[in-house]
Amino acid sequence: MNSQSIRQELDSARRNGPLRQIQIPPCPELLQRLQAAMACAEPDLNEVARIAASDVAMSATLLKCANSLVHKEPGGLPCTTVGQALNRIGLDETAAVMTGFLLRNTIPVNSPHLLRFWERSSKRAVAMAFIARQLAGLSPDLAHTYGLFCHVGMPVLLQSVRGYGSTMVEAAARIDRPYIATENANHKTDHAVVGALVIRAWGMAPELMSAIRLHHDFDSLGHAGIDPDVHTLVAAGLVAEHLMRRHEALPEDLDWSVNHAAALDWLQIGLDEVEQWDELLRPLLDEA
C-alpha cells in the first residue's frame, strides 16, 4: 500500500465510510508557520525564533530542554532566552520540541483511558530520534515526528466515537488478537487509519502518513511498492516501543514477539545491538 493508495483509502472512507464521523482538529497556525519555515532550503532561524517566542509556555518548554542534563554544558550558564536555547540544541531539535508542544496543546487528553499519553509519545519520539542516529539514511527529525504522532489516532477516536474508551480497555486486555483488530471489530476503523488521516489533513510528509497508517501492518514490511523510509520508520517504531516497555519494566507485547525478527532483518541489526541501545537510551528516557 503506497502513499497514493493510502490517500485514496482515506479519502474514500472520509466520504462514504467510517471516517465520516471523525472530527479532525485543524492544524494549529503556529505549526503551519513552523512547517513552512523548516521546508525552505535554508530555514529562517529568525522566523523559528519568532514562532517559539510567541507563546510563553512553548518558550519555557524550549528553555527546559536546553537546560536539561542532555544539553547542559559543564560549567556553562543556563539558557535564558529562546535564541540561546535554539543555538544550544540546534534548529532540528528546536523544531521537534515545538512540534510536540503544539500537538499536545491542539489535541489535549483528559481521559483515564489515556493516562500519560503525551508523556509516552514524547518518550517514543526521543527513542525514535535516538534509533535514527544509529541507522544510516533515516532523518532523526522525521523519526522524532513519527514518534510523536504514531498513536495520535487514539485521542481523536476517543473524542469522536461513542464507546471507544471501552474498546481501548478490551483491546488492551485481549491476547488472542492484535489491538487494531478489536478496534476494527467494534468501530470499522482503527487508530492507525485515523492517525494517518490527521497527517493527511495537516499536510505533513507522505512518508509519515504511510508509516503511521502501516505501523501495525507488519506483513507489509519490505513490500517493493512501499517507500523504504516507510519500512524503516515502521521497523524502528517497533524497536522503540520495545525499548520503552523495557524501560517501564513491562512485558514484551504481541507485536514484538511475533514481528521483531522481520523488523530487525529490515534494519540489518541484531538483538545484541538492541541490548546496547537499551543501555544507551535509558538515561534519555529518564529525562524525557
mmCIF file of N, CA and C in Angstrom, residues 50-140:
data_model
loop_
_atom_site.group_PDB
_atom_site.id
_atom_site.type_symbol
_atom_site.label_atom_id
_atom_site.label_comp_id
_atom_site.label_asym_id
_atom_site.label_seq_id
_atom_site.Cartn_x
_atom_site.Cartn_y
_atom_site.Cartn_z
ATOM 1 N N ARG A 50 10.863 33.556 16.277
ATOM 2 C CA ARG A 50 9.657 34.369 16.494
ATOM 3 C C ARG A 50 8.465 33.482 16.862
ATOM 4 N N ILE A 51 8.334 32.343 16.174
ATOM 5 C CA ILE A 51 7.237 31.417 16.470
ATOM 6 C C ILE A 51 7.365 30.911 17.905
ATOM 7 N N ALA A 52 8.569 30.514 18.273
ATOM 8 C CA ALA A 52 8.787 29.983 19.621
ATOM 9 C C ALA A 52 8.484 31.027 20.685
ATOM 10 N N ALA A 53 8.900 32.282 20.429
ATOM 11 C CA ALA A 53 8.735 33.344 21.419
ATOM 12 C C ALA A 53 7.291 33.840 21.500
ATOM 13 N N SER A 54 6.451 33.438 20.531
ATOM 14 C CA SER A 54 5.073 33.945 20.517
ATOM 15 C C SER A 54 4.191 33.275 21.572
ATOM 16 N N ASP A 55 4.678 32.213 22.180
ATOM 17 C CA ASP A 55 3.903 31.501 23.202
ATOM 18 C C ASP A 55 4.808 31.294 24.420
ATOM 19 N N VAL A 56 4.416 31.865 25.547
ATOM 20 C CA VAL A 56 5.262 31.824 26.748
ATOM 21 C C VAL A 56 5.519 30.380 27.186
ATOM 22 N N ALA A 57 4.477 29.553 27.161
ATOM 23 C CA ALA A 57 4.635 28.172 27.603
ATOM 24 C C ALA A 57 5.551 27.391 26.663
ATOM 25 N N MET A 58 5.476 27.674 25.353
ATOM 26 C CA MET A 58 6.360 26.991 24.410
ATOM 27 C C MET A 58 7.803 27.435 24.631
ATOM 28 N N SER A 59 8.006 28.720 24.882
ATOM 29 C CA SER A 59 9.348 29.214 25.186
ATOM 30 C C SER A 59 9.905 28.515 26.422
ATOM 31 N N ALA A 60 9.071 28.358 27.450
ATOM 32 C CA ALA A 60 9.508 27.702 28.677
ATOM 33 C C ALA A 60 9.894 26.255 28.427
ATOM 34 N N THR A 61 9.139 25.584 27.537
ATOM 35 C CA THR A 61 9.445 24.199 27.198
ATOM 36 C C THR A 61 10.793 24.085 26.501
ATOM 37 N N LEU A 62 11.086 25.021 25.598
ATOM 38 C CA LEU A 62 12.387 25.033 24.914
ATOM 39 C C LEU A 62 13.524 25.269 25.898
ATOM 40 N N LEU A 63 13.330 26.218 26.812
ATOM 41 C CA LEU A 63 14.376 26.517 27.791
ATOM 42 C C LEU A 63 14.629 25.312 28.701
ATOM 43 N N LYS A 64 13.562 24.637 29.095
ATOM 44 C CA LYS A 64 13.714 23.443 29.924
ATOM 45 C C LYS A 64 14.542 22.391 29.200
ATOM 46 N N CYS A 65 14.272 22.209 27.905
ATOM 47 C CA CYS A 65 15.030 21.244 27.111
ATOM 48 C C CYS A 65 16.500 21.647 27.019
ATOM 49 N N ALA A 66 16.750 22.922 26.721
ATOM 50 C CA ALA A 66 18.126 23.404 26.549
ATOM 51 C C ALA A 66 18.929 23.313 27.839
ATOM 52 N N ASN A 67 18.261 23.424 28.974
ATOM 53 C CA ASN A 67 18.960 23.397 30.266
ATOM 54 C C ASN A 67 18.933 22.019 30.920
ATOM 55 N N SER A 68 18.430 21.009 30.192
ATOM 56 C CA SER A 68 18.393 19.646 30.729
ATOM 57 C C SER A 68 19.812 19.066 30.750
ATOM 58 N N LEU A 69 19.974 17.951 31.459
ATOM 59 C CA LEU A 69 21.294 17.331 31.576
ATOM 60 C C LEU A 69 21.861 16.928 30.223
ATOM 61 N N VAL A 70 20.966 16.589 29.277
ATOM 62 C CA VAL A 70 21.429 16.146 27.955
ATOM 63 C C VAL A 70 22.176 17.264 27.240
ATOM 64 N N HIS A 71 21.736 18.500 27.426
ATOM 65 C CA HIS A 71 22.307 19.621 26.664
ATOM 66 C C HIS A 71 23.147 20.584 27.500
ATOM 67 N N LYS A 72 22.994 20.523 28.803
ATOM 68 C CA LYS A 72 23.685 21.497 29.653
ATOM 69 C C LYS A 72 25.197 21.361 29.504
ATOM 70 N N GLU A 73 25.865 22.490 29.324
ATOM 71 C CA GLU A 73 27.311 22.487 29.137
ATOM 72 C C GLU A 73 27.993 22.572 30.497
ATOM 73 N N PRO A 74 29.000 21.722 30.748
ATOM 74 C CA PRO A 74 29.679 21.734 32.045
ATOM 75 C C PRO A 74 30.210 23.127 32.386
ATOM 76 N N GLY A 75 29.807 23.650 33.510
ATOM 77 C CA GLY A 75 30.271 24.968 33.928
ATOM 78 C C GLY A 75 29.644 26.117 33.177
ATOM 79 N N GLY A 76 28.754 25.811 32.208
ATOM 80 C CA GLY A 76 28.145 26.872 31.411
ATOM 81 C C GLY A 76 26.963 27.511 32.104
ATOM 82 N N LEU A 77 26.636 28.710 31.666
ATOM 83 C CA LEU A 77 25.486 29.414 32.217
ATOM 84 C C LEU A 77 24.201 28.840 31.629
ATOM 85 N N PRO A 78 23.113 28.863 32.365
ATOM 86 C CA PRO A 78 21.846 28.370 31.815
ATOM 87 C C PRO A 78 21.324 29.284 30.710
ATOM 88 N N CYS A 79 20.611 28.701 29.756
ATOM 89 C CA CYS A 79 19.953 29.498 28.718
ATOM 90 C C CYS A 79 18.772 30.249 29.342
ATOM 91 N N THR A 80 18.643 31.515 28.963
ATOM 92 C CA THR A 80 17.534 32.321 29.490
ATOM 93 C C THR A 80 16.677 32.922 28.383
ATOM 94 N N THR A 81 17.070 32.745 27.118
ATOM 95 C CA THR A 81 16.282 33.271 26.005
ATOM 96 C C THR A 81 16.062 32.175 24.967
ATOM 97 N N VAL A 82 15.034 32.372 24.145
ATOM 98 C CA VAL A 82 14.742 31.421 23.069
ATOM 99 C C VAL A 82 15.932 31.318 22.121
ATOM 100 N N GLY A 83 16.558 32.432 21.797
ATOM 101 C CA GLY A 83 17.711 32.416 20.894
ATOM 102 C C GLY A 83 18.853 31.569 21.433
ATOM 103 N N GLN A 84 19.124 31.699 22.729
ATOM 104 C CA GLN A 84 20.178 30.892 23.341
ATOM 105 C C GLN A 84 19.821 29.411 23.297
ATOM 106 N N ALA A 85 18.545 29.107 23.561
ATOM 107 C CA ALA A 85 18.100 27.709 23.518
ATOM 108 C C ALA A 85 18.251 27.140 22.121
ATOM 109 N N LEU A 86 17.847 27.916 21.105
ATOM 110 C CA LEU A 86 17.948 27.468 19.719
ATOM 111 C C LEU A 86 19.404 27.182 19.358
ATOM 112 N N ASN A 87 20.303 28.076 19.765
ATOM 113 C CA ASN A 87 21.720 27.880 19.459
ATOM 114 C C ASN A 87 22.292 26.651 20.153
ATOM 115 N N ARG A 88 21.815 26.374 21.361
ATOM 116 C CA ARG A 88 22.378 25.256 22.117
ATOM 117 C C ARG A 88 21.893 23.915 21.590
ATOM 118 N N ILE A 89 20.598 23.782 21.340
ATOM 119 C CA ILE A 89 20.083 22.458 20.978
ATOM 120 C C ILE A 89 19.973 22.252 19.474
ATOM 121 N N GLY A 90 20.111 23.337 18.697
ATOM 122 C CA GLY A 90 20.087 23.203 17.247
ATOM 123 C C GLY A 90 18.698 23.373 16.657
ATOM 124 N N LEU A 91 18.668 23.690 15.381
ATOM 125 C CA LEU A 91 17.402 24.004 14.713
ATOM 126 C C LEU A 91 16.459 22.802 14.667
ATOM 127 N N ASP A 92 16.971 21.628 14.288
ATOM 128 C CA ASP A 92 16.095 20.465 14.126
ATOM 129 C C ASP A 92 15.437 20.073 15.442
ATOM 130 N N GLU A 93 16.215 20.047 16.521
ATOM 131 C CA GLU A 93 15.625 19.661 17.806
ATOM 132 C C GLU A 93 14.675 20.740 18.317
ATOM 133 N N THR A 94 15.015 22.011 18.048
ATOM 134 C CA THR A 94 14.094 23.093 18.414
ATOM 135 C C THR A 94 12.742 22.888 17.738
ATOM 136 N N ALA A 95 12.778 22.603 16.430
ATOM 137 C CA ALA A 95 11.534 22.377 15.692
ATOM 138 C C ALA A 95 10.789 21.165 16.228
ATOM 139 N N ALA A 96 11.524 20.113 16.607
ATOM 140 C CA ALA A 96 10.886 18.904 17.135
ATOM 141 C C ALA A 96 10.197 19.186 18.469
ATOM 142 N N VAL A 97 10.864 19.946 19.349
ATOM 143 C CA VAL A 97 10.280 20.286 20.653
ATOM 144 C C VAL A 97 9.032 21.150 20.456
ATOM 145 N N MET A 98 9.106 22.105 19.534
ATOM 146 C CA MET A 98 7.965 22.977 19.273
ATOM 147 C C MET A 98 6.791 22.187 18.696
ATOM 148 N N THR A 99 7.092 21.248 17.781
ATOM 149 C CA THR A 99 6.024 20.424 17.201
ATOM 150 C C THR A 99 5.318 19.624 18.286
ATOM 151 N N GLY A 100 6.094 19.031 19.193
ATOM 152 C CA GLY A 100 5.498 18.275 20.283
ATOM 153 C C GLY A 100 4.624 19.131 21.176
ATOM 154 N N PHE A 101 5.102 20.331 21.487
ATOM 155 C CA PHE A 101 4.319 21.247 22.329
ATOM 156 C C PHE A 101 2.995 21.612 21.657
ATOM 157 N N LEU A 102 3.064 21.982 20.382
ATOM 158 C CA LEU A 102 1.855 22.412 19.671
ATOM 159 C C LEU A 102 0.870 21.254 19.520
ATOM 160 N N LEU A 103 1.378 20.050 19.290
ATOM 161 C CA LEU A 103 0.496 18.888 19.153
ATOM 162 C C LEU A 103 -0.235 18.610 20.457
ATOM 163 N N ARG A 104 0.486 18.617 21.574
ATOM 164 C CA ARG A 104 -0.144 18.348 22.870
ATOM 165 C C ARG A 104 -1.232 19.364 23.196
ATOM 166 N N ASN A 105 -1.012 20.608 22.795
ATOM 167 C CA ASN A 105 -1.977 21.646 23.127
ATOM 168 C C ASN A 105 -3.141 21.700 22.146
ATOM 169 N N THR A 106 -2.975 21.106 20.969
ATOM 170 C CA THR A 106 -4.063 21.055 19.991
ATOM 171 C C THR A 106 -4.997 19.886 20.256
ATOM 172 N N ILE A 107 -4.427 18.771 20.721
ATOM 173 C CA ILE A 107 -5.223 17.565 20.993
ATOM 174 C C ILE A 107 -5.012 17.196 22.468
ATOM 175 N N PRO A 108 -5.658 17.903 23.374
ATOM 176 C CA PRO A 108 -5.477 17.599 24.796
ATOM 177 C C PRO A 108 -6.099 16.253 25.149
ATOM 178 N N VAL A 109 -5.531 15.615 26.132
ATOM 179 C CA VAL A 109 -6.010 14.310 26.571
ATOM 180 C C VAL A 109 -6.370 14.399 28.050
ATOM 181 N N ASN A 110 -7.645 14.246 28.347
ATOM 182 C CA ASN A 110 -8.115 14.298 29.731
ATOM 183 C C ASN A 110 -8.987 13.083 30.009
ATOM 184 N N SER A 111 -8.420 11.920 29.784
ATOM 185 C CA SER A 111 -9.197 10.690 29.932
ATOM 186 C C SER A 111 -8.397 9.663 30.721
ATOM 187 N N PRO A 112 -9.063 8.939 31.624
ATOM 188 C CA PRO A 112 -8.360 7.866 32.342
ATOM 189 C C PRO A 112 -7.912 6.734 31.423
ATOM 190 N N HIS A 113 -8.498 6.667 30.219
ATOM 191 C CA HIS A 113 -8.095 5.631 29.271
ATOM 192 C C HIS A 113 -6.745 5.941 28.615
ATOM 193 N N LEU A 114 -6.310 7.183 28.712
ATOM 194 C CA LEU A 114 -5.055 7.577 28.056
ATOM 195 C C LEU A 114 -4.131 8.283 29.036
ATOM 196 N N LEU A 115 -4.004 7.719 30.217
ATOM 197 C CA LEU A 115 -3.083 8.281 31.195
ATOM 198 C C LEU A 115 -1.664 8.286 30.618
ATOM 199 N N ARG A 116 -0.975 9.381 30.812
ATOM 200 C CA ARG A 116 0.431 9.523 30.366
ATOM 201 C C ARG A 116 0.565 9.426 28.845
ATOM 202 N N PHE A 117 -0.487 9.720 28.082
ATOM 203 C CA PHE A 117 -0.416 9.554 26.632
ATOM 204 C C PHE A 117 0.682 10.428 26.021
ATOM 205 N N TRP A 118 0.664 11.720 26.323
ATOM 206 C CA TRP A 118 1.647 12.602 25.705
ATOM 207 C C TRP A 118 3.037 12.405 26.295
ATOM 208 N N GLU A 119 3.092 12.003 27.568
ATOM 209 C CA GLU A 119 4.401 11.667 28.142
ATOM 210 C C GLU A 119 5.022 10.499 27.386
ATOM 211 N N ARG A 120 4.225 9.463 27.124
ATOM 212 C CA ARG A 120 4.741 8.307 26.385
ATOM 213 C C ARG A 120 5.036 8.661 24.924
ATOM 214 N N SER A 121 4.234 9.558 24.352
ATOM 215 C CA SER A 121 4.509 9.997 22.975
ATOM 216 C C SER A 121 5.846 10.724 22.904
ATOM 217 N N SER A 122 6.121 11.552 23.904
ATOM 218 C CA SER A 122 7.405 12.264 23.937
ATOM 219 C C SER A 122 8.565 11.286 24.086
ATOM 220 N N LYS A 123 8.386 10.281 24.930
ATOM 221 C CA LYS A 123 9.442 9.283 25.102
ATOM 222 C C LYS A 123 9.635 8.477 23.810
ATOM 223 N N ARG A 124 8.535 8.160 23.137
ATOM 224 C CA ARG A 124 8.642 7.430 21.861
ATOM 225 C C ARG A 124 9.395 8.279 20.836
ATOM 226 N N ALA A 125 9.129 9.578 20.826
ATOM 227 C CA ALA A 125 9.821 10.473 19.898
ATOM 228 C C ALA A 125 11.317 10.514 20.198
ATOM 229 N N VAL A 126 11.672 10.569 21.476
ATOM 230 C CA VAL A 126 13.087 10.550 21.863
ATOM 231 C C VAL A 126 13.738 9.238 21.428
ATOM 232 N N ALA A 127 13.041 8.128 21.670
ATOM 233 C CA ALA A 127 13.571 6.813 21.283
ATOM 234 C C ALA A 127 13.748 6.719 19.771
ATOM 235 N N MET A 128 12.781 7.226 19.015
ATOM 236 C CA MET A 128 12.871 7.177 17.550
ATOM 237 C C MET A 128 14.041 8.004 17.035
ATOM 238 N N ALA A 129 14.213 9.210 17.579
ATOM 239 C CA ALA A 129 15.334 10.050 17.139
ATOM 240 C C ALA A 129 16.664 9.383 17.473
ATOM 241 N N PHE A 130 16.748 8.751 18.646
ATOM 242 C CA PHE A 130 17.970 8.029 19.028
ATOM 243 C C PHE A 130 18.256 6.903 18.038
ATOM 244 N N ILE A 131 17.237 6.107 17.728
ATOM 245 C CA ILE A 131 17.428 4.989 16.806
ATOM 246 C C ILE A 131 17.840 5.488 15.429
ATOM 247 N N ALA A 132 17.223 6.604 14.981
ATOM 248 C CA ALA A 132 17.566 7.150 13.665
ATOM 249 C C ALA A 132 19.038 7.536 13.594
ATOM 250 N N ARG A 133 19.580 8.017 14.711
ATOM 251 C CA ARG A 133 21.001 8.403 14.716
ATOM 252 C C ARG A 133 21.926 7.187 14.665
ATOM 253 N N GLN A 134 21.397 6.007 14.966
ATOM 254 C CA GLN A 134 22.207 4.781 14.886
ATOM 255 C C GLN A 134 22.135 4.140 13.501
ATOM 256 N N LEU A 135 21.176 4.596 12.685
ATOM 257 C CA LEU A 135 20.950 3.997 11.371
ATOM 258 C C LEU A 135 21.404 4.943 10.269
ATOM 259 N N ALA A 136 21.782 4.392 9.147
ATOM 260 C CA ALA A 136 22.161 5.219 8.003
ATOM 261 C C ALA A 136 20.912 5.593 7.213
ATOM 262 N N GLY A 137 20.760 6.896 6.939
ATOM 263 C CA GLY A 137 19.744 7.323 5.987
ATOM 264 C C GLY A 137 18.395 7.706 6.549
ATOM 265 N N LEU A 138 18.137 7.501 7.846
ATOM 266 C CA LEU A 138 16.846 7.880 8.417
ATOM 267 C C LEU A 138 16.989 9.214 9.138
ATOM 268 N N SER A 139 16.163 10.184 8.748
ATOM 269 C CA SER A 139 16.220 11.510 9.346
ATOM 270 C C SER A 139 15.760 11.462 10.798
ATOM 271 N N PRO A 140 16.599 11.908 11.749
ATOM 272 C CA PRO A 140 16.151 11.957 13.151
ATOM 273 C C PRO A 140 14.935 12.857 13.346
#
